Amino acid sequence: MLSDDPSWWRSAVIYQVYIRSFADGSGDGIGDIAGIRSRLPYLAGLGVDALWINPWYPSPMADGGYDVSDYRAVEPVFGSLDDATALIREAHEHGLRVLLDLVPNHTSDQHAWFQAALATPPGSPERARYLFRDGRGPAGDEPPNDWRSVFGGAAWTREPGPSGQWFLHLFAPEQPDLDWTNPEVRADVEQTLRFWFDRDVDGFRIDVAHGLIKAEGLPDLGDAADPTTSRRAKDHPHWDRDAVHEVYQSWRTVADSYDPPRVFVAEAWVTNPERLAAYVRPDELHTAFNFDFLRAPWLAPALRRTIDATLRDHAVVGAPATWVLSNHDVARHVSRYARPQSDRPLHSLQDLVGVPGDLDLGRRRAAAAALLMLALPGGAYVYQGEELGLEEVEDLPDEVLADPTWERSEHTDRGRDGCRVPLPWAGDAPPYGFGTSAWLPQPAGWAARTPQAQAGVEGSFLELYRSALTLRRDHPALGDGALQWLPSVEQVLLFRRSPGFGCLVNLSDVPVALPSGARLLLSSAPLVDGLLLSDAAAWLELAD
Ligand code: NOJ
């Protein structure tokens, strides 16, 4: 059963289910709702508090379901609306809350609205839900401005119809951007919120929460056009504009009108923790993914800086921080940590290509990072398979790549499929109990990584996550609250959570002693002669 704590989200550990790759119940090689339902005991046994399920709505899948053609239905490949409501009910019975994924910045080009827009002339109310503009140049055959798509190429596509207008898509051309100055757009999305809240969904993750509002007149990016600086530029014409906050104030009113109140988490890629904190002011969204932590290298000063800035800026607005190591958009952290670490953040598979890595080292660091993350104040996210120690699949054959990045980058960027490979559950060979087949090929080495192989095995990744999550749930010091740094040698992090808890993380290249008087609760690697090895972390009982 669900806890009745209305502040559950301030300390929650939320497990991200990338539905297509989680578990296949129907036998078509694609994960689905039946698969999730069959694995609820596993998720409850892991000790997480909630699930966030990536988009499960009808979609042509031009971008893994982030191109939604109907927000108030379920994609038949994943199941039916009845399956969805059964899943929500059963998850609740297992004590797990359910967050869905809302995609408000853009629809699919197959959405009825976009089809209606294409069928009507310039100036129609149907077109006014999107950002259609005339092109530049005497023949109107140049894009209306210089904005770039996140997936590569121009952010504008000329419509095939007689008007010759262009439409904006910050992502793929199959994902036209909505015009958030249009009250009809605002009202419709609120109706979607209510539709799912009425079906007992506990909240939403907000896709591209920093992108909804565009600067009036859609001015050129100019200097900010360089893709490496565009997210950082001040007063950027389409990222993190102040007016976006009004939208979230309005959604908060909707969420608060439910009993129990529903919650939001923002996907907002912004310049710094201070800008992020603005999204989680008391009358806006509840939490936001902390991508600075995800992007921080495995170096003590960088991690400490990120932790301090995050906690400081969240405290100002009274919101809990969240901590994330991986998700479906970035290379799995085992593989990032397997590489030499420097202040240049490693992010996507593209950053790893050609850089030799040591996966054993990456796994040791990932295990230590899990203990660090789960000891920090606030909530945390676990991306499916992270609890198994899965690595990025770096050698998927070209012909199976499905991420639009691959095509849009003219085959120079392999995109995000490597972190979306179907989960291995059991057995010695692919598809490892995922179903009867798997939509992306799984590596030969994953037999050792299945829950079946790891369950009950001391020292396994899975057992480390289970022990940490159980301890975290029972320990009064963990979850929401404060942190106090204690003196430590260079490249070692040591902090206290009261009452009576300490976390020691050794990022140096020599073993370190536990603080005096400490008693070991859990460690990511066995102590040797009472010392904590390099790239290991320990949870401690530590007097206040
Ligand atoms: C962020 C999502 O996480 C990503 O997978 C998607 O491609 C973009 N938003 C566009 O919706």
mmCIF file with all atom_site columns, N, CA and C in Angstrom, residues 335-378:
data_model
loop_
_atom_site.group_PDB
_atom_site.id
_atom_site.type_symbol
_atom_site.label_atom_id
_atom_site.label_alt_id
_atom_site.label_comp_id
_atom_site.label_asym_id
_atom_site.label_entity_id
_atom_site.label_seq_id
_atom_site.pdbx_PDB_ins_code
_atom_site.Cartn_x
_atom_site.Cartn_y
_atom_site.Cartn_z
_atom_site.occupancy
_atom_site.B_iso_or_equiv
_atom_site.pdbx_formal_charge
_atom_site.auth_seq_id
_atom_site.auth_comp_id
_atom_site.auth_asym_id
_atom_site.auth_atom_id
_atom_site.pdbx_PDB_model_num
ATOM 1   N N  . SER A 1 335 ? 29.927 3.531  -18.178 1.00 0.00 ? 335 SER A N  1
ATOM 2   C CA . SER A 1 335 ? 30.842 3.765  -19.303 1.00 0.00 ? 335 SER A CA 1
ATOM 3   C C  . SER A 1 335 ? 31.478 5.153  -19.246 1.00 0.00 ? 335 SER A C  1
ATOM 4   N N  . ARG A 1 336 ? 30.743 6.121  -18.716 1.00 0.00 ? 336 ARG A N  1
ATOM 5   C CA . ARG A 1 336 ? 31.355 7.466  -18.577 1.00 0.00 ? 336 ARG A CA 1
ATOM 6   C C  . ARG A 1 336 ? 32.469 7.426  -17.535 1.00 0.00 ? 336 ARG A C  1
ATOM 7   N N  . TYR A 1 337 ? 32.178 6.757  -16.400 1.00 0.00 ? 337 TYR A N  1
ATOM 8   C CA . TYR A 1 337 ? 33.187 6.691  -15.332 1.00 0.00 ? 337 TYR A CA 1
ATOM 9   C C  . TYR A 1 337 ? 34.356 5.767  -15.696 1.00 0.00 ? 337 TYR A C  1
ATOM 10  N N  . ALA A 1 338 ? 34.178 4.955  -16.740 1.00 0.00 ? 338 ALA A N  1
ATOM 11  C CA . ALA A 1 338 ? 35.254 4.062  -17.176 1.00 0.00 ? 338 ALA A CA 1
ATOM 12  C C  . ALA A 1 338 ? 36.355 4.843  -17.894 1.00 0.00 ? 338 ALA A C  1
ATOM 13  N N  . ARG A 1 339 ? 36.034 6.084  -18.262 1.00 0.00 ? 339 ARG A N  1
ATOM 14  C CA . ARG A 1 339 ? 36.992 6.900  -19.018 1.00 0.00 ? 339 ARG A CA 1
ATOM 15  C C  . ARG A 1 339 ? 37.787 7.799  -18.072 1.00 0.00 ? 339 ARG A C  1
ATOM 16  N N  . PRO A 1 340 ? 38.954 8.290  -18.543 1.00 0.00 ? 340 PRO A N  1
ATOM 17  C CA . PRO A 1 340 ? 39.684 9.271  -17.728 1.00 0.00 ? 340 PRO A CA 1
ATOM 18  C C  . PRO A 1 340 ? 38.780 10.467 -17.443 1.00 0.00 ? 340 PRO A C  1
ATOM 19  N N  . GLN A 1 341 ? 38.834 10.969 -16.223 1.00 0.00 ? 341 GLN A N  1
ATOM 20  C CA . GLN A 1 341 ? 37.938 12.050 -15.804 1.00 0.00 ? 341 GLN A CA 1
ATOM 21  C C  . GLN A 1 341 ? 38.666 13.391 -15.843 1.00 0.00 ? 341 GLN A C  1
ATOM 22  N N  . SER A 1 342 ? 37.991 14.396 -16.403 1.00 0.00 ? 342 SER A N  1
ATOM 23  C CA . SER A 1 342 ? 38.559 15.745 -16.391 1.00 0.00 ? 342 SER A CA 1
ATOM 24  C C  . SER A 1 342 ? 37.389 16.697 -16.240 1.00 0.00 ? 342 SER A C  1
ATOM 25  N N  . ASP A 1 343 ? 37.654 17.998 -16.223 1.00 0.00 ? 343 ASP A N  1
ATOM 26  C CA . ASP A 1 343 ? 36.553 18.937 -16.025 1.00 0.00 ? 343 ASP A CA 1
ATOM 27  C C  . ASP A 1 343 ? 35.628 19.018 -17.235 1.00 0.00 ? 343 ASP A C  1
ATOM 28  N N  . ARG A 1 344 ? 36.071 18.482 -18.372 1.00 0.00 ? 344 ARG A N  1
ATOM 29  C CA . ARG A 1 344 ? 35.179 18.465 -19.537 1.00 0.00 ? 344 ARG A CA 1
ATOM 30  C C  . ARG A 1 344 ? 34.141 17.355 -19.327 1.00 0.00 ? 344 ARG A C  1
ATOM 31  N N  . PRO A 1 345 ? 32.852 17.722 -19.209 1.00 0.00 ? 345 PRO A N  1
ATOM 32  C CA . PRO A 1 345 ? 31.883 16.668 -18.896 1.00 0.00 ? 345 PRO A CA 1
ATOM 33  C C  . PRO A 1 345 ? 31.728 15.661 -20.031 1.00 0.00 ? 345 PRO A C  1
ATOM 34  N N  . LEU A 1 346 ? 31.631 14.389 -19.663 1.00 0.00 ? 346 LEU A N  1
ATOM 35  C CA . LEU A 1 346 ? 31.298 13.349 -20.640 1.00 0.00 ? 346 LEU A CA 1
ATOM 36  C C  . LEU A 1 346 ? 29.795 13.189 -20.564 1.00 0.00 ? 346 LEU A C  1
ATOM 37  N N  . HIS A 1 347 ? 29.149 13.109 -21.695 1.00 0.00 ? 347 HIS A N  1
ATOM 38  C CA . HIS A 1 347 ? 27.697 13.159 -21.696 1.00 0.00 ? 347 HIS A CA 1
ATOM 39  C C  . HIS A 1 347 ? 27.138 12.037 -22.564 1.00 0.00 ? 347 HIS A C  1
ATOM 40  N N  . SER A 1 348 ? 27.316 12.170 -23.852 1.00 0.00 ? 348 SER A N  1
ATOM 41  C CA . SER A 1 348 ? 26.710 11.190 -24.750 1.00 0.00 ? 348 SER A CA 1
ATOM 42  C C  . SER A 1 348 ? 27.764 10.191 -25.225 1.00 0.00 ? 348 SER A C  1
ATOM 43  N N  . LEU A 1 349 ? 27.271 9.175  -25.904 1.00 0.00 ? 349 LEU A N  1
ATOM 44  C CA . LEU A 1 349 ? 28.166 8.173  -26.476 1.00 0.00 ? 349 LEU A CA 1
ATOM 45  C C  . LEU A 1 349 ? 29.226 8.850  -27.340 1.00 0.00 ? 349 LEU A C  1
ATOM 46  N N  . GLN A 1 350 ? 28.806 9.904  -28.028 1.00 0.00 ? 350 GLN A N  1
ATOM 47  C CA . GLN A 1 350 ? 29.703 10.640 -28.907 1.00 0.00 ? 350 GLN A CA 1
ATOM 48  C C  . GLN A 1 350 ? 30.971 11.098 -28.171 1.00 0.00 ? 350 GLN A C  1
ATOM 49  N N  . ASP A 1 351 ? 30.819 11.454 -26.887 1.00 0.00 ? 351 ASP A N  1
ATOM 50  C CA . ASP A 1 351 ? 31.984 11.909 -26.107 1.00 0.00 ? 351 ASP A CA 1
ATOM 51  C C  . ASP A 1 351 ? 32.923 10.760 -25.753 1.00 0.00 ? 351 ASP A C  1
ATOM 52  N N  . LEU A 1 352 ? 32.417 9.527  -25.876 1.00 0.00 ? 352 LEU A N  1
ATOM 53  C CA . LEU A 1 352 ? 33.217 8.373  -25.437 1.00 0.00 ? 352 LEU A CA 1
ATOM 54  C C  . LEU A 1 352 ? 33.963 7.713  -26.600 1.00 0.00 ? 352 LEU A C  1
ATOM 55  N N  . VAL A 1 353 ? 33.492 7.989  -27.818 1.00 0.00 ? 353 VAL A N  1
ATOM 56  C CA . VAL A 1 353 ? 34.046 7.309  -28.982 1.00 0.00 ? 353 VAL A CA 1
ATOM 57  C C  . VAL A 1 353 ? 35.553 7.581  -29.067 1.00 0.00 ? 353 VAL A C  1
ATOM 58  N N  . GLY A 1 354 ? 36.320 6.496  -29.191 1.00 0.00 ? 354 GLY A N  1
ATOM 59  C CA . GLY A 1 354 ? 37.764 6.628  -29.366 1.00 0.00 ? 354 GLY A CA 1
ATOM 60  C C  . GLY A 1 354 ? 38.527 6.855  -28.066 1.00 0.00 ? 354 GLY A C  1
ATOM 61  N N  . VAL A 1 355 ? 37.821 6.975  -26.937 1.00 0.00 ? 355 VAL A N  1
ATOM 62  C CA . VAL A 1 355 ? 38.527 7.153  -25.657 1.00 0.00 ? 355 VAL A CA 1
ATOM 63  C C  . VAL A 1 355 ? 38.523 5.806  -24.941 1.00 0.00 ? 355 VAL A C  1
ATOM 64  N N  . PRO A 1 356 ? 39.689 5.181  -24.770 1.00 0.00 ? 356 PRO A N  1
ATOM 65  C CA . PRO A 1 356 ? 39.699 3.851  -24.155 1.00 0.00 ? 356 PRO A CA 1
ATOM 66  C C  . PRO A 1 356 ? 39.133 3.878  -22.742 1.00 0.00 ? 356 PRO A C  1
ATOM 67  N N  . GLY A 1 357 ? 38.390 2.837  -22.381 1.00 0.00 ? 357 GLY A N  1
ATOM 68  C CA . GLY A 1 357 ? 37.763 2.806  -21.060 1.00 0.00 ? 357 GLY A CA 1
ATOM 69  C C  . GLY A 1 357 ? 38.030 1.491  -20.356 1.00 0.00 ? 357 GLY A C  1
ATOM 70  N N  . ASP A 1 358 ? 37.851 1.494  -19.048 1.00 0.00 ? 358 ASP A N  1
ATOM 71  C CA . ASP A 1 358 ? 38.035 0.298  -18.232 1.00 0.00 ? 358 ASP A CA 1
ATOM 72  C C  . ASP A 1 358 ? 36.704 0.067  -17.506 1.00 0.00 ? 358 ASP A C  1
ATOM 73  N N  . LEU A 1 359 ? 35.915 -0.892 -18.012 1.00 0.00 ? 359 LEU A N  1
ATOM 74  C CA . LEU A 1 359 ? 34.559 -1.076 -17.470 1.00 0.00 ? 359 LEU A CA 1
ATOM 75  C C  . LEU A 1 359 ? 34.553 -1.552 -16.020 1.00 0.00 ? 359 LEU A C  1
ATOM 76  N N  . ASP A 1 360 ? 35.577 -2.302 -15.613 1.00 0.00 ? 360 ASP A N  1
ATOM 77  C CA . ASP A 1 360 ? 35.615 -2.717 -14.198 1.00 0.00 ? 360 ASP A CA 1
ATOM 78  C C  . ASP A 1 360 ? 35.757 -1.491 -13.303 1.00 0.00 ? 360 ASP A C  1
ATOM 79  N N  . LEU A 1 361 ? 36.614 -0.580 -13.746 1.00 0.00 ? 361 LEU A N  1
ATOM 80  C CA . LEU A 1 361 ? 36.793 0.665  -12.996 1.00 0.00 ? 361 LEU A CA 1
ATOM 81  C C  . LEU A 1 361 ? 35.486 1.459  -13.008 1.00 0.00 ? 361 LEU A C  1
ATOM 82  N N  . GLY A 1 362 ? 34.856 1.537  -14.185 1.00 0.00 ? 362 GLY A N  1
ATOM 83  C CA . GLY A 1 362 ? 33.584 2.250  -14.306 1.00 0.00 ? 362 GLY A CA 1
ATOM 84  C C  . GLY A 1 362 ? 32.544 1.683  -13.365 1.00 0.00 ? 362 GLY A C  1
ATOM 85  N N  . ARG A 1 363 ? 32.522 0.354  -13.239 1.00 0.00 ? 363 ARG A N  1
ATOM 86  C CA . ARG A 1 363 ? 31.527 -0.278 -12.345 1.00 0.00 ? 363 ARG A CA 1
ATOM 87  C C  . ARG A 1 363 ? 31.840 -0.003 -10.884 1.00 0.00 ? 363 ARG A C  1
ATOM 88  N N  . ARG A 1 364 ? 33.111 -0.032 -10.536 1.00 0.00 ? 364 ARG A N  1
ATOM 89  C CA . ARG A 1 364 ? 33.455 0.268  -9.125  1.00 0.00 ? 364 ARG A CA 1
ATOM 90  C C  . ARG A 1 364 ? 33.020 1.694  -8.787  1.00 0.00 ? 364 ARG A C  1
ATOM 91  N N  . ARG A 1 365 ? 33.299 2.608  -9.710  1.00 0.00 ? 365 ARG A N  1
ATOM 92  C CA . ARG A 1 365 ? 32.918 4.007  -9.458  1.00 0.00 ? 365 ARG A CA 1
ATOM 93  C C  . ARG A 1 365 ? 31.397 4.166  -9.437  1.00 0.00 ? 365 ARG A C  1
ATOM 94  N N  . ALA A 1 366 ? 30.718 3.448  -10.317 1.00 0.00 ? 366 ALA A N  1
ATOM 95  C CA . ALA A 1 366 ? 29.251 3.561  -10.361 1.00 0.00 ? 366 ALA A CA 1
ATOM 96  C C  . ALA A 1 366 ? 28.642 3.037  -9.067  1.00 0.00 ? 366 ALA A C  1
ATOM 97  N N  . ALA A 1 367 ? 29.208 1.981  -8.511  1.00 0.00 ? 367 ALA A N  1
ATOM 98  C CA . ALA A 1 367 ? 28.693 1.451  -7.238  1.00 0.00 ? 367 ALA A CA 1
ATOM 99  C C  . ALA A 1 367 ? 28.906 2.479  -6.132  1.00 0.00 ? 367 ALA A C  1
ATOM 100 N N  . ALA A 1 368 ? 30.075 3.093  -6.141  1.00 0.00 ? 368 ALA A N  1
ATOM 101 C CA . ALA A 1 368 ? 30.361 4.110  -5.126  1.00 0.00 ? 368 ALA A CA 1
ATOM 102 C C  . ALA A 1 368 ? 29.438 5.317  -5.328  1.00 0.00 ? 368 ALA A C  1
ATOM 103 N N  . ALA A 1 369 ? 29.226 5.676  -6.588  1.00 0.00 ? 369 ALA A N  1
ATOM 104 C CA . ALA A 1 369 ? 28.370 6.835  -6.885  1.00 0.00 ? 369 ALA A CA 1
ATOM 105 C C  . ALA A 1 369 ? 26.943 6.585  -6.401  1.00 0.00 ? 369 ALA A C  1
ATOM 106 N N  . ALA A 1 370 ? 26.497 5.334  -6.463  1.00 0.00 ? 370 ALA A N  1
ATOM 107 C CA . ALA A 1 370 ? 25.138 5.015  -5.998  1.00 0.00 ? 370 ALA A CA 1
ATOM 108 C C  . ALA A 1 370 ? 25.033 5.312  -4.500  1.00 0.00 ? 370 ALA A C  1
ATOM 109 N N  . LEU A 1 371 ? 26.050 4.903  -3.737  1.00 0.00 ? 371 LEU A N  1
ATOM 110 C CA . LEU A 1 371 ? 25.989 5.176  -2.297  1.00 0.00 ? 371 LEU A CA 1
ATOM 111 C C  . LEU A 1 371 ? 26.076 6.678  -2.021  1.00 0.00 ? 371 LEU A C  1
ATOM 112 N N  . LEU A 1 372 ? 26.875 7.377  -2.823  1.00 0.00 ? 372 LEU A N  1
ATOM 113 C CA . LEU A 1 372 ? 26.932 8.836  -2.651  1.00 0.00 ? 372 LEU A CA 1
ATOM 114 C C  . LEU A 1 372 ? 25.555 9.436  -2.939  1.00 0.00 ? 372 LEU A C  1
ATOM 115 N N  . MET A 1 373 ? 25.000 9.102  -4.097  1.00 0.00 ? 373 MET A N  1
ATOM 116 C CA . MET A 1 373 ? 23.723 9.683  -4.512  1.00 0.00 ? 373 MET A CA 1
ATOM 117 C C  . MET A 1 373 ? 22.622 9.409  -3.493  1.00 0.00 ? 373 MET A C  1
ATOM 118 N N  . LEU A 1 374 ? 22.550 8.168  -3.022  1.00 0.00 ? 374 LEU A N  1
ATOM 119 C CA . LEU A 1 374 ? 21.442 7.801  -2.130  1.00 0.00 ? 374 LEU A CA 1
ATOM 120 C C  . LEU A 1 374 ? 21.628 8.328  -0.710  1.00 0.00 ? 374 LEU A C  1
ATOM 121 N N  . ALA A 1 375 ? 22.813 8.860  -0.426  1.00 0.00 ? 375 ALA A N  1
ATOM 122 C CA . ALA A 1 375 ? 23.037 9.443  0.905   1.00 0.00 ? 375 ALA A CA 1
ATOM 123 C C  . ALA A 1 375 ? 22.799 10.950 0.907   1.00 0.00 ? 375 ALA A C  1
ATOM 124 N N  . LEU A 1 376 ? 22.680 11.545 -0.268  1.00 0.00 ? 376 LEU A N  1
ATOM 125 C CA . LEU A 1 376 ? 22.544 13.016 -0.328  1.00 0.00 ? 376 LEU A CA 1
ATOM 126 C C  . LEU A 1 376 ? 21.118 13.447 0.033   1.00 0.00 ? 376 LEU A C  1
ATOM 127 N N  . PRO A 1 377 ? 20.964 14.666 0.524   1.00 0.00 ? 377 PRO A N  1
ATOM 128 C CA . PRO A 1 377 ? 19.630 15.143 0.920   1.00 0.00 ? 377 PRO A CA 1
ATOM 129 C C  . PRO A 1 377 ? 18.692 15.309 -0.278  1.00 0.00 ? 377 PRO A C  1
ATOM 130 N N  . GLY A 1 378 ? 17.470 14.816 -0.139  1.00 0.00 ? 378 GLY A N  1
ATOM 131 C CA . GLY A 1 378 ? 16.484 14.991 -1.204  1.00 0.00 ? 378 GLY A CA 1
ATOM 132 C C  . GLY A 1 378 ? 16.087 13.673 -1.832  1.00 0.00 ? 378 GLY A C  1
#
